[in-house]
Short mmCIF file of N, CA and C in Angstrom, two decimals:
data_model
loop_
_atom_site.label_atom_id
_atom_site.label_comp_id
_atom_site.label_asym_id
_atom_site.label_seq_id
_atom_site.Cartn_x
_atom_site.Cartn_y
_atom_site.Cartn_z
N MET A 1 81.79 113.28 64.12
CA MET A 1 83.58 113.44 64.01
C MET A 1 83.11 112.71 66.14
N LYS A 2 82.57 112.30 66.89
CA LYS A 2 83.14 111.68 68.05
C LYS A 2 82.89 110.49 67.26
N ASN A 3 82.73 109.61 66.95
CA ASN A 3 82.78 108.42 65.44
C ASN A 3 83.87 108.16 65.67
N ALA A 4 84.78 109.72 64.66
CA ALA A 4 86.59 110.07 63.78
C ALA A 4 86.74 108.82 65.17
N PRO A 5 87.32 109.07 66.29
CA PRO A 5 88.18 109.14 67.55
C PRO A 5 87.70 107.57 67.69
N ARG A 6 87.04 107.34 67.53
CA ARG A 6 86.44 106.42 68.43
C ARG A 6 86.92 104.86 66.60
N THR A 7 87.23 104.91 65.82
CA THR A 7 87.36 104.45 64.39
C THR A 7 88.95 104.59 64.28
N TYR A 8 88.99 104.99 64.66
CA TYR A 8 91.22 104.72 64.62
C TYR A 8 91.03 104.42 65.19
N ASN A 9 90.67 104.35 67.22
CA ASN A 9 90.91 103.60 68.44
C ASN A 9 91.24 101.80 67.94
N TYR A 10 89.77 101.99 67.32
CA TYR A 10 89.92 100.69 67.03
C TYR A 10 91.00 99.79 65.72
N GLY A 11 90.57 100.23 64.95
CA GLY A 11 91.43 100.36 63.40
C GLY A 11 92.88 100.77 64.87
N MET A 12 92.94 100.99 65.53
CA MET A 12 94.66 101.23 65.68
C MET A 12 94.69 99.24 67.23
N ALA A 13 93.98 99.28 68.07
CA ALA A 13 93.33 97.96 68.63
C ALA A 13 93.85 96.52 67.86
N ARG A 14 92.71 96.88 66.82
CA ARG A 14 93.12 95.91 66.50
C ARG A 14 94.51 95.87 65.07
N ALA A 15 95.37 97.03 64.63
CA ALA A 15 96.40 96.69 63.95
C ALA A 15 97.30 95.50 65.53
N GLN A 16 97.72 97.53 66.22
CA GLN A 16 97.85 96.35 67.74
C GLN A 16 97.78 94.51 68.11
N LYS A 17 96.67 94.64 67.93
CA LYS A 17 95.99 93.51 68.16
C LYS A 17 97.34 91.66 67.64
N SER A 18 96.68 92.61 66.43
CA SER A 18 97.52 91.62 65.22
C SER A 18 99.16 91.56 65.15
N ASN A 19 99.73 93.07 65.51
CA ASN A 19 101.18 92.47 65.25
C ASN A 19 101.59 91.86 67.55
N THR A 20 101.12 91.72 67.78
CA THR A 20 101.09 91.46 68.92
C THR A 20 100.78 88.74 68.15
N LYS A 21 100.07 89.47 67.97
CA LYS A 21 99.67 87.76 67.15
C LYS A 21 100.76 87.37 66.84
N THR A 22 101.26 87.48 65.39
CA THR A 22 102.66 87.66 64.70
C THR A 22 103.75 87.44 65.51
N ALA A 23 103.87 88.66 67.33
CA ALA A 23 105.58 88.04 67.52
C ALA A 23 104.21 87.15 68.51
N THR A 24 104.19 87.09 68.72
CA THR A 24 103.92 85.46 69.51
C THR A 24 103.53 83.96 68.95
N VAL A 25 103.40 83.75 67.18
CA VAL A 25 103.67 83.02 66.17
C VAL A 25 104.93 83.03 66.62
N ILE A 26 105.95 84.15 65.43
CA ILE A 26 107.45 84.18 65.73
C ILE A 26 108.31 83.72 66.69
N ALA A 27 108.02 83.98 67.39
CA ALA A 27 109.04 83.91 69.50
C ALA A 27 107.38 82.48 69.39
N ALA A 28 107.05 81.06 68.82
CA ALA A 28 106.58 80.11 68.98
C ALA A 28 107.76 79.44 67.81
N VAL A 29 107.46 80.12 66.80
CA VAL A 29 108.27 79.68 66.13
C VAL A 29 110.21 78.63 66.19
N VAL A 30 110.34 80.17 66.79
CA VAL A 30 112.16 80.27 66.82
C VAL A 30 112.19 79.63 68.30
N ALA A 31 111.37 79.93 69.04
CA ALA A 31 111.35 78.90 70.20
C ALA A 31 111.58 77.35 70.00
N ALA A 32 110.91 77.06 68.33
CA ALA A 32 110.94 75.03 68.38
C ALA A 32 112.16 74.93 67.36
N ILE A 33 112.75 75.95 66.94
CA ILE A 33 113.52 75.97 66.07
C ILE A 33 114.58 75.27 67.26
N ILE A 34 115.31 77.02 68.25
CA ILE A 34 115.89 75.93 68.74
C ILE A 34 116.14 75.36 69.67
N ILE A 35 113.96 74.94 69.47
CA ILE A 35 114.46 72.91 70.81
C ILE A 35 115.07 72.44 69.62
N ILE A 36 114.48 71.75 68.76
CA ILE A 36 114.84 70.91 67.54
C ILE A 36 116.62 71.14 67.18
N GLY A 37 116.75 72.23 67.12
CA GLY A 37 118.00 73.05 66.80
C GLY A 37 118.67 72.08 68.47
N ALA A 38 118.39 72.16 69.08
CA ALA A 38 119.19 70.94 70.65
C ALA A 38 118.77 69.40 70.47
N VAL A 39 117.81 68.93 69.89
CA VAL A 39 117.99 68.00 70.68
C VAL A 39 118.75 66.97 69.18
N THR A 40 119.18 67.94 68.38
CA THR A 40 119.46 67.31 67.03
C THR A 40 120.40 67.77 67.38
N LEU A 41 121.33 68.24 67.54
CA LEU A 41 122.88 68.51 68.69
C LEU A 41 122.34 67.64 69.42
N CYS A 42 122.14 67.09 69.98
CA CYS A 42 122.49 66.10 71.19
C CYS A 42 122.27 64.58 70.43
N MET A 43 121.33 64.66 69.69
CA MET A 43 121.79 62.75 69.31
C MET A 43 122.91 62.82 69.06
N ILE A 44 123.11 63.73 67.23
CA ILE A 44 124.44 63.88 66.91
C ILE A 44 125.69 64.13 67.51
N PHE A 45 126.03 64.62 68.90
CA PHE A 45 127.18 64.90 69.63
C PHE A 45 126.26 64.24 70.72
N PRO A 46 126.21 62.77 71.35
CA PRO A 46 125.38 62.44 73.20
C PRO A 46 126.22 62.30 73.67
N ASN A 47 125.97 62.29 75.06
CA ASN A 47 127.34 62.98 76.53
C ASN A 47 127.10 61.99 76.95
N LYS A 48 126.99 60.62 76.71
CA LYS A 48 127.17 59.51 77.34
C LYS A 48 128.33 59.34 78.74
N TYR A 49 127.86 58.41 79.28
CA TYR A 49 129.69 58.46 80.51
C TYR A 49 129.68 59.16 80.34
N ALA A 50 129.12 60.26 80.72
CA ALA A 50 129.54 61.73 81.77
C ALA A 50 130.48 61.51 82.85
N THR A 51 129.86 61.27 84.15
CA THR A 51 130.73 60.72 84.69
C THR A 51 131.85 60.24 84.95
N GLU A 52 132.02 58.27 84.48
CA GLU A 52 133.17 58.32 84.04
C GLU A 52 134.37 58.73 82.25
N VAL A 53 133.30 59.39 81.25
CA VAL A 53 134.70 60.86 80.43
C VAL A 53 135.38 61.21 82.35
N ASN A 54 134.68 62.30 82.94
CA ASN A 54 135.53 63.15 83.54
C ASN A 54 136.13 62.73 84.92
N ASP A 55 135.96 61.35 85.28
CA ASP A 55 136.11 61.20 85.97
C ASP A 55 137.77 60.61 85.25
N ALA A 56 138.12 59.56 84.28
CA ALA A 56 139.56 59.24 83.46
C ALA A 56 140.17 60.71 82.85
N ALA A 57 139.22 61.48 82.57
CA ALA A 57 139.50 62.83 82.22
C ALA A 57 140.52 63.65 83.05
N ASP A 58 139.66 63.14 83.99
CA ASP A 58 140.65 65.01 84.88
C ASP A 58 141.82 63.35 86.06
N GLU A 59 141.34 61.67 85.87
CA GLU A 59 142.74 61.25 86.43
C GLU A 59 143.87 61.61 86.06
N PHE A 60 144.27 61.67 84.26
CA PHE A 60 145.30 62.26 83.26
C PHE A 60 145.56 63.18 83.75
N GLY A 61 144.97 64.33 83.47
CA GLY A 61 144.90 65.64 82.73
C GLY A 61 144.65 66.53 82.34
N LEU A 62 143.49 65.53 81.98
CA LEU A 62 143.51 65.39 80.30
C LEU A 62 141.96 66.54 79.89
N ASP A 63 141.62 67.30 78.95
CA ASP A 63 140.88 67.96 78.91
C ASP A 63 139.09 66.93 78.18
N ARG A 64 138.43 67.31 79.37
CA ARG A 64 136.80 67.03 78.76
C ARG A 64 136.76 66.69 77.58
N THR A 65 136.93 68.03 77.34
CA THR A 65 136.36 67.87 75.93
C THR A 65 137.54 67.76 75.67
N LEU A 66 138.03 67.54 74.56
CA LEU A 66 138.58 66.76 74.31
C LEU A 66 138.93 65.37 74.53
N VAL A 67 138.41 64.99 75.41
CA VAL A 67 138.00 63.52 76.00
C VAL A 67 137.24 62.69 75.08
N ARG A 68 136.05 64.07 75.42
CA ARG A 68 134.27 64.01 74.89
C ARG A 68 134.43 63.49 72.81
N ALA A 69 135.64 64.22 72.50
CA ALA A 69 135.84 64.69 71.45
C ALA A 69 136.32 63.24 71.00
N VAL A 70 137.14 62.86 71.29
CA VAL A 70 137.58 62.21 71.25
C VAL A 70 137.00 60.45 71.23
N VAL A 71 135.67 60.41 71.69
CA VAL A 71 134.91 59.26 71.70
C VAL A 71 133.94 58.71 70.72
N TRP A 72 133.66 60.55 70.49
CA TRP A 72 132.44 60.71 69.13
C TRP A 72 133.15 60.62 68.62
N ALA A 73 134.79 61.28 67.87
CA ALA A 73 135.29 60.00 66.55
C ALA A 73 135.31 59.11 66.67
N GLU A 74 136.41 58.89 67.81
CA GLU A 74 136.61 56.94 67.94
C GLU A 74 134.79 55.76 67.41
N SER A 75 134.05 56.47 68.66
CA SER A 75 133.00 55.10 68.53
C SER A 75 131.85 55.43 68.83
N LYS A 76 131.91 57.15 68.82
CA LYS A 76 130.36 57.89 69.13
C LYS A 76 129.73 57.59 70.09
N PHE A 77 130.13 56.96 71.18
CA PHE A 77 129.46 57.39 71.57
C PHE A 77 129.35 55.40 72.13
N ASP A 78 129.63 54.53 71.43
CA ASP A 78 129.39 53.06 71.30
C ASP A 78 129.91 51.95 71.98
N SER A 79 130.02 52.22 73.94
CA SER A 79 130.82 50.65 74.00
C SER A 79 130.97 49.82 73.85
N ARG A 80 130.53 49.06 72.87
CA ARG A 80 130.56 48.09 72.98
C ARG A 80 131.11 47.80 70.42
N ALA A 81 131.95 49.13 70.74
CA ALA A 81 131.71 49.59 69.19
C ALA A 81 132.96 49.21 68.85
N ILE A 82 132.99 47.95 67.49
CA ILE A 82 134.67 47.04 67.36
C ILE A 82 135.34 47.62 65.59
N SER A 83 136.66 47.90 65.23
CA SER A 83 136.89 48.64 63.82
C SER A 83 137.40 47.23 63.57
N ASP A 84 137.73 47.61 61.90
CA ASP A 84 137.60 46.97 61.35
C ASP A 84 138.66 46.56 61.63
N LYS A 85 139.47 47.55 62.08
CA LYS A 85 140.72 46.25 62.93
C LYS A 85 141.22 45.99 63.50
N GLY A 86 139.60 45.94 64.24
CA GLY A 86 139.97 45.44 66.05
C GLY A 86 139.76 46.75 66.76
N ALA A 87 140.01 47.18 67.08
CA ALA A 87 140.18 47.87 68.00
C ALA A 87 138.57 48.20 68.44
N LYS A 88 138.80 48.10 69.99
CA LYS A 88 137.99 48.11 70.43
C LYS A 88 137.21 49.35 71.53
N GLY A 89 135.99 49.62 72.24
CA GLY A 89 135.32 50.25 72.74
C GLY A 89 135.01 51.83 72.66
N LEU A 90 135.06 52.11 73.48
CA LEU A 90 134.90 53.74 73.82
C LEU A 90 135.76 54.48 72.64
N MET A 91 137.27 54.51 72.98
CA MET A 91 138.00 54.97 72.74
C MET A 91 138.34 53.93 71.89
N GLN A 92 138.23 52.50 71.07
CA GLN A 92 138.76 52.64 70.06
C GLN A 92 140.29 52.20 70.22
N LEU A 93 140.87 51.10 71.02
CA LEU A 93 142.17 51.39 71.41
C LEU A 93 142.59 49.19 70.60
N MET A 94 143.32 49.29 70.06
CA MET A 94 144.03 47.62 69.73
C MET A 94 143.88 47.15 71.33
N PRO A 95 143.73 45.54 70.72
CA PRO A 95 143.88 44.48 72.07
C PRO A 95 145.25 44.92 73.25
N GLU A 96 146.08 45.28 72.45
CA GLU A 96 147.47 44.70 71.86
C GLU A 96 147.86 47.10 73.95
N THR A 97 146.98 47.40 72.98
CA THR A 97 147.76 48.87 74.12
C THR A 97 146.44 48.85 74.87
N PHE A 98 145.12 48.14 74.04
CA PHE A 98 144.56 47.73 76.01
C PHE A 98 145.05 47.73 77.31
N ASP A 99 145.98 46.32 76.81
CA ASP A 99 145.66 44.85 77.45
C ASP A 99 147.31 45.75 78.12
N SER A 100 148.32 47.44 78.04
CA SER A 100 149.40 47.65 78.45
C SER A 100 148.52 48.22 79.19
N CYS A 101 147.75 49.42 78.60
CA CYS A 101 147.66 50.38 79.53
C CYS A 101 146.82 49.96 80.53
N ALA A 102 146.05 48.28 80.61
CA ALA A 102 144.97 48.29 82.04
C ALA A 102 146.47 47.22 83.13
N THR A 103 147.83 46.50 81.94
CA THR A 103 148.73 46.68 83.16
C THR A 103 149.53 47.21 84.47
N ALA A 104 149.79 48.34 83.31
CA ALA A 104 149.99 49.30 83.48
C ALA A 104 149.65 50.65 84.75
N LEU A 105 147.55 50.15 84.35
CA LEU A 105 147.74 50.86 85.11
C LEU A 105 146.38 50.41 86.91
N TYR A 106 147.03 48.81 86.89
CA TYR A 106 146.86 47.31 87.78
C TYR A 106 145.17 47.27 88.19
N ILE A 107 144.63 47.27 86.22
CA ILE A 107 142.93 47.22 86.76
C ILE A 107 143.46 45.63 86.52
N GLN A 108 142.40 45.44 87.55
CA GLN A 108 142.50 44.18 87.68
C GLN A 108 141.31 43.35 86.61
N ASN A 109 140.82 42.05 86.34
CA ASN A 109 139.79 41.88 85.15
C ASN A 109 139.65 42.85 83.95
N ALA A 110 140.35 42.93 83.34
CA ALA A 110 140.02 44.42 82.15
C ALA A 110 139.67 44.17 81.44
N ASN A 111 138.52 44.95 81.24
CA ASN A 111 137.28 44.87 79.82
C ASN A 111 137.44 45.66 78.09
N PRO A 112 137.36 45.80 77.17
CA PRO A 112 138.13 47.04 76.79
C PRO A 112 136.08 47.25 76.90
N TYR A 113 135.55 46.72 76.64
CA TYR A 113 133.78 47.00 76.57
C TYR A 113 133.15 47.65 77.77
N SER A 114 134.38 47.71 79.44
CA SER A 114 133.79 48.64 79.81
C SER A 114 134.02 50.04 79.96
N PRO A 115 132.42 51.02 79.47
CA PRO A 115 133.43 52.01 80.34
C PRO A 115 134.81 52.87 81.13
N ARG A 116 134.50 52.16 82.09
CA ARG A 116 135.37 52.43 83.01
C ARG A 116 136.84 52.74 83.20
N ASP A 117 136.80 50.99 82.61
CA ASP A 117 138.16 50.21 82.15
C ASP A 117 138.49 50.80 80.15
N ASN A 118 138.46 50.94 79.68
CA ASN A 118 138.43 51.81 77.81
C ASN A 118 138.23 52.75 78.19
N LEU A 119 137.78 53.83 79.22
CA LEU A 119 137.67 55.14 79.46
C LEU A 119 138.97 55.63 79.60
N ARG A 120 139.43 54.89 80.51
CA ARG A 120 140.62 54.84 82.03
C ARG A 120 141.61 54.81 80.66
N CYS A 121 141.77 53.43 80.65
CA CYS A 121 143.16 53.37 79.84
C CYS A 121 143.37 54.16 78.07
N GLY A 122 142.15 54.54 78.04
CA GLY A 122 142.44 54.86 76.59
C GLY A 122 142.82 57.07 76.76
N CYS A 123 142.47 57.20 78.04
CA CYS A 123 142.65 58.73 78.16
C CYS A 123 144.58 58.61 79.75
N TYR A 124 144.48 56.82 79.19
CA TYR A 124 145.99 57.24 80.39
C TYR A 124 147.07 57.67 78.65
N TYR A 125 146.62 56.32 78.33
CA TYR A 125 147.19 56.61 75.91
C TYR A 125 147.43 57.45 75.94
N LEU A 126 146.02 58.39 75.28
CA LEU A 126 146.45 60.01 74.89
C LEU A 126 147.31 60.16 75.93
N SER A 127 147.20 60.73 77.32
CA SER A 127 147.93 61.13 77.90
C SER A 127 150.42 60.87 78.02
N LEU A 128 149.96 59.77 77.68
CA LEU A 128 151.56 58.61 77.32
C LEU A 128 152.15 59.55 76.08
N LEU A 129 150.77 59.73 74.93
CA LEU A 129 151.24 60.18 74.10
C LEU A 129 151.29 61.66 73.30
N ILE A 130 150.29 62.75 74.46
CA ILE A 130 151.12 64.39 74.30
C ILE A 130 152.03 64.54 75.21
N GLU A 131 152.08 63.59 76.41
CA GLU A 131 153.30 63.71 76.95
C GLU A 131 154.94 63.67 75.91
N ARG A 132 154.81 62.48 74.50
CA ARG A 132 155.98 62.02 74.41
C ARG A 132 156.23 63.29 72.72
N PHE A 133 155.16 63.59 72.57
CA PHE A 133 154.95 65.01 72.02
C PHE A 133 154.74 65.67 72.39
N ASP A 134 155.30 66.77 73.17
CA ASP A 134 155.90 67.36 74.23
C ASP A 134 155.14 68.49 74.77
N GLY A 135 153.45 67.74 74.78
CA GLY A 135 152.63 69.20 74.95
C GLY A 135 150.87 68.89 73.46
N ASN A 136 151.53 68.72 72.46
CA ASN A 136 150.61 68.53 71.31
C ASN A 136 149.68 68.00 71.21
N SER A 137 148.85 67.98 71.88
CA SER A 137 147.89 67.34 70.70
C SER A 137 147.36 66.95 69.54
N ARG A 138 147.61 68.47 69.10
CA ARG A 138 147.96 67.67 67.39
C ARG A 138 148.32 66.67 67.39
N ALA A 139 149.40 66.64 67.14
CA ALA A 139 150.62 65.45 67.19
C ALA A 139 150.27 64.00 67.33
N ALA A 140 150.43 64.50 69.19
CA ALA A 140 149.41 62.98 69.80
C ALA A 140 148.55 62.63 69.69
N LEU A 141 147.29 63.35 68.50
CA LEU A 141 146.50 62.98 67.74
C LEU A 141 146.87 62.50 66.32
N MET A 142 146.93 62.22 66.26
CA MET A 142 147.46 61.64 65.08
C MET A 142 148.39 61.14 64.44
N ALA A 143 149.01 60.52 66.65
CA ALA A 143 149.35 59.18 66.32
C ALA A 143 148.41 58.37 67.65
N TYR A 144 147.30 58.87 67.98
CA TYR A 144 145.91 58.15 67.97
C TYR A 144 145.70 57.36 67.82
N ASN A 145 145.40 58.73 66.19
CA ASN A 145 144.81 57.51 64.72
C ASN A 145 145.82 56.78 64.56
N ALA A 146 146.86 57.31 63.49
CA ALA A 146 147.87 56.09 62.34
C ALA A 146 148.86 55.77 63.49
N GLY A 147 149.27 55.75 64.46
CA GLY A 147 150.14 55.50 64.70
C GLY A 147 151.57 56.22 65.16
N GLU A 148 152.51 55.93 66.65
CA GLU A 148 153.30 57.46 66.75
C GLU A 148 154.63 57.60 65.62
N ILE A 149 154.60 56.23 64.45
CA ILE A 149 156.33 55.89 63.71
C ILE A 149 155.20 56.93 63.33
N ASN A 150 154.13 56.71 61.82
CA ASN A 150 153.72 58.02 60.95
C ASN A 150 153.06 59.10 61.58
N ALA A 151 153.10 59.24 62.24
CA ALA A 151 152.74 60.92 63.34
C ALA A 151 154.01 61.57 63.02
N ARG A 152 155.28 60.87 63.84
CA ARG A 152 156.35 61.56 63.61
C ARG A 152 157.13 61.91 61.85
N LYS A 153 156.20 61.03 61.30
CA LYS A 153 156.46 61.15 59.35
C LYS A 153 156.19 62.22 59.14
N PHE A 154 155.10 62.80 59.37
CA PHE A 154 154.08 62.96 59.26
C PHE A 154 154.24 64.51 59.91
N LEU A 155 154.91 64.89 60.44
CA LEU A 155 155.21 65.82 61.43
C LEU A 155 156.76 66.89 60.57
N SER A 156 157.47 65.49 60.40
CA SER A 156 158.50 66.12 59.24
C SER A 156 158.29 65.91 58.58
N GLY A 157 157.54 65.92 57.65
CA GLY A 157 156.82 65.91 55.82
C GLY A 157 157.58 64.96 55.50
N GLU A 158 158.54 63.87 57.00
CA GLU A 158 158.69 62.68 55.74
C GLU A 158 156.56 62.35 54.89
N GLU A 159 156.20 62.61 55.21
CA GLU A 159 155.15 61.14 54.99
C GLU A 159 153.87 62.62 54.71
N ALA A 160 153.28 62.54 54.34
CA ALA A 160 151.29 63.42 53.93
C ALA A 160 151.09 62.72 54.67
N VAL A 161 150.42 63.34 55.71
CA VAL A 161 149.42 63.02 56.67
C VAL A 161 148.36 62.46 55.72
N PHE A 162 147.66 60.72 56.45
CA PHE A 162 146.56 60.40 55.54
C PHE A 162 145.34 60.50 55.49
N PRO A 163 144.78 60.86 54.45
CA PRO A 163 143.56 61.30 54.43
C PRO A 163 142.31 61.34 55.87
N GLU A 164 142.20 60.13 56.21
CA GLU A 164 141.32 59.29 57.10
C GLU A 164 141.70 59.48 58.28
N THR A 165 143.40 60.78 58.72
CA THR A 165 144.12 61.07 59.61
C THR A 165 143.60 62.65 59.86
N ALA A 166 143.31 63.35 58.73
CA ALA A 166 143.36 64.58 58.81
C ALA A 166 141.95 64.59 58.34
N LYS A 167 141.14 63.98 58.59
CA LYS A 167 139.85 63.70 58.35
C LYS A 167 138.93 64.29 60.10
N TYR A 168 140.06 62.65 60.95
CA TYR A 168 140.35 62.55 62.15
C TYR A 168 140.09 63.94 62.82
N LEU A 169 141.68 64.96 62.53
CA LEU A 169 141.76 66.33 63.37
C LEU A 169 140.53 66.58 63.15
N ASP A 170 140.20 66.95 62.00
CA ASP A 170 139.25 68.03 61.45
C ASP A 170 137.63 67.57 62.50
N ASP A 171 138.09 66.30 62.27
CA ASP A 171 136.26 65.33 63.33
C ASP A 171 136.61 66.21 64.82
N ILE A 172 137.47 66.05 64.57
CA ILE A 172 137.85 66.71 66.83
C ILE A 172 138.26 67.51 67.24
N ALA A 173 137.71 68.36 66.45
CA ALA A 173 138.02 70.30 66.28
C ALA A 173 136.63 69.62 66.44
N THR A 174 135.72 69.82 65.37
CA THR A 174 134.53 69.93 65.69
C THR A 174 133.71 70.18 66.96
N ALA A 175 134.08 68.43 67.60
CA ALA A 175 133.45 67.46 68.70
C ALA A 175 133.74 69.01 69.55
N ARG A 176 135.00 69.16 69.96
CA ARG A 176 136.40 69.92 70.48
C ARG A 176 134.78 71.06 71.13
N LYS A 177 134.82 71.83 70.03
CA LYS A 177 133.50 72.57 69.85
C LYS A 177 132.35 72.96 70.20
N VAL A 178 132.34 71.56 69.39
CA VAL A 178 129.96 71.62 70.09
C VAL A 178 130.20 71.36 71.85
N TYR A 179 131.10 70.40 71.66
CA TYR A 179 131.29 69.86 73.21
C TYR A 179 132.20 71.63 74.71
N GLY A 180 132.75 71.96 73.57
CA GLY A 180 133.13 73.06 74.02
C GLY A 180 131.16 74.17 75.06
N LEU A 181 130.32 73.46 74.11
CA LEU A 181 128.85 74.75 74.44
C LEU A 181 128.99 73.87 75.77
N PHE A 182 128.61 72.85 76.31
CA PHE A 182 127.80 72.70 77.17
C PHE A 182 128.95 72.67 78.13
N ASP A 183 129.94 72.58 78.74
CA ASP A 183 131.34 72.69 79.59
C ASP A 183 131.78 73.55 80.34
#
């Protein structure tokens, strides 16, 4: 009889030890999944040029996550990006738009590939579009992507939103949610 409790306790101790090992393994796997997910998220949604993005967004009263989302959708944070239509830099500004904004902002020797210059011009331009569309950022984003005339046609129902513009708006919405996790 004296051996029975010891056998019982030994069995309980083994079971508890096994449960502890299982819990430790599960915790390690969960931690690894979280780390891999976070690293993957940061690779897909980089946050380069954080200071420049924040400064430009703040200068023109724009939401920082909106600016990050636009940069992500436009160039994936590649300051040397050039579109097939000739748009350049982080915010993919057409040369005429960039030059016009740089002139309005009194930027000497403006360079569309300079993160600071491109972000300032892009944020200035986006803020103008938001103002022109009475604070409607979705309409302003349509104009940023497809041009102001086309955006007005989309909004009036005169023309269907271009598939590229619809995708652009969806990409912006997704990126805003992701970047909103970090602000």
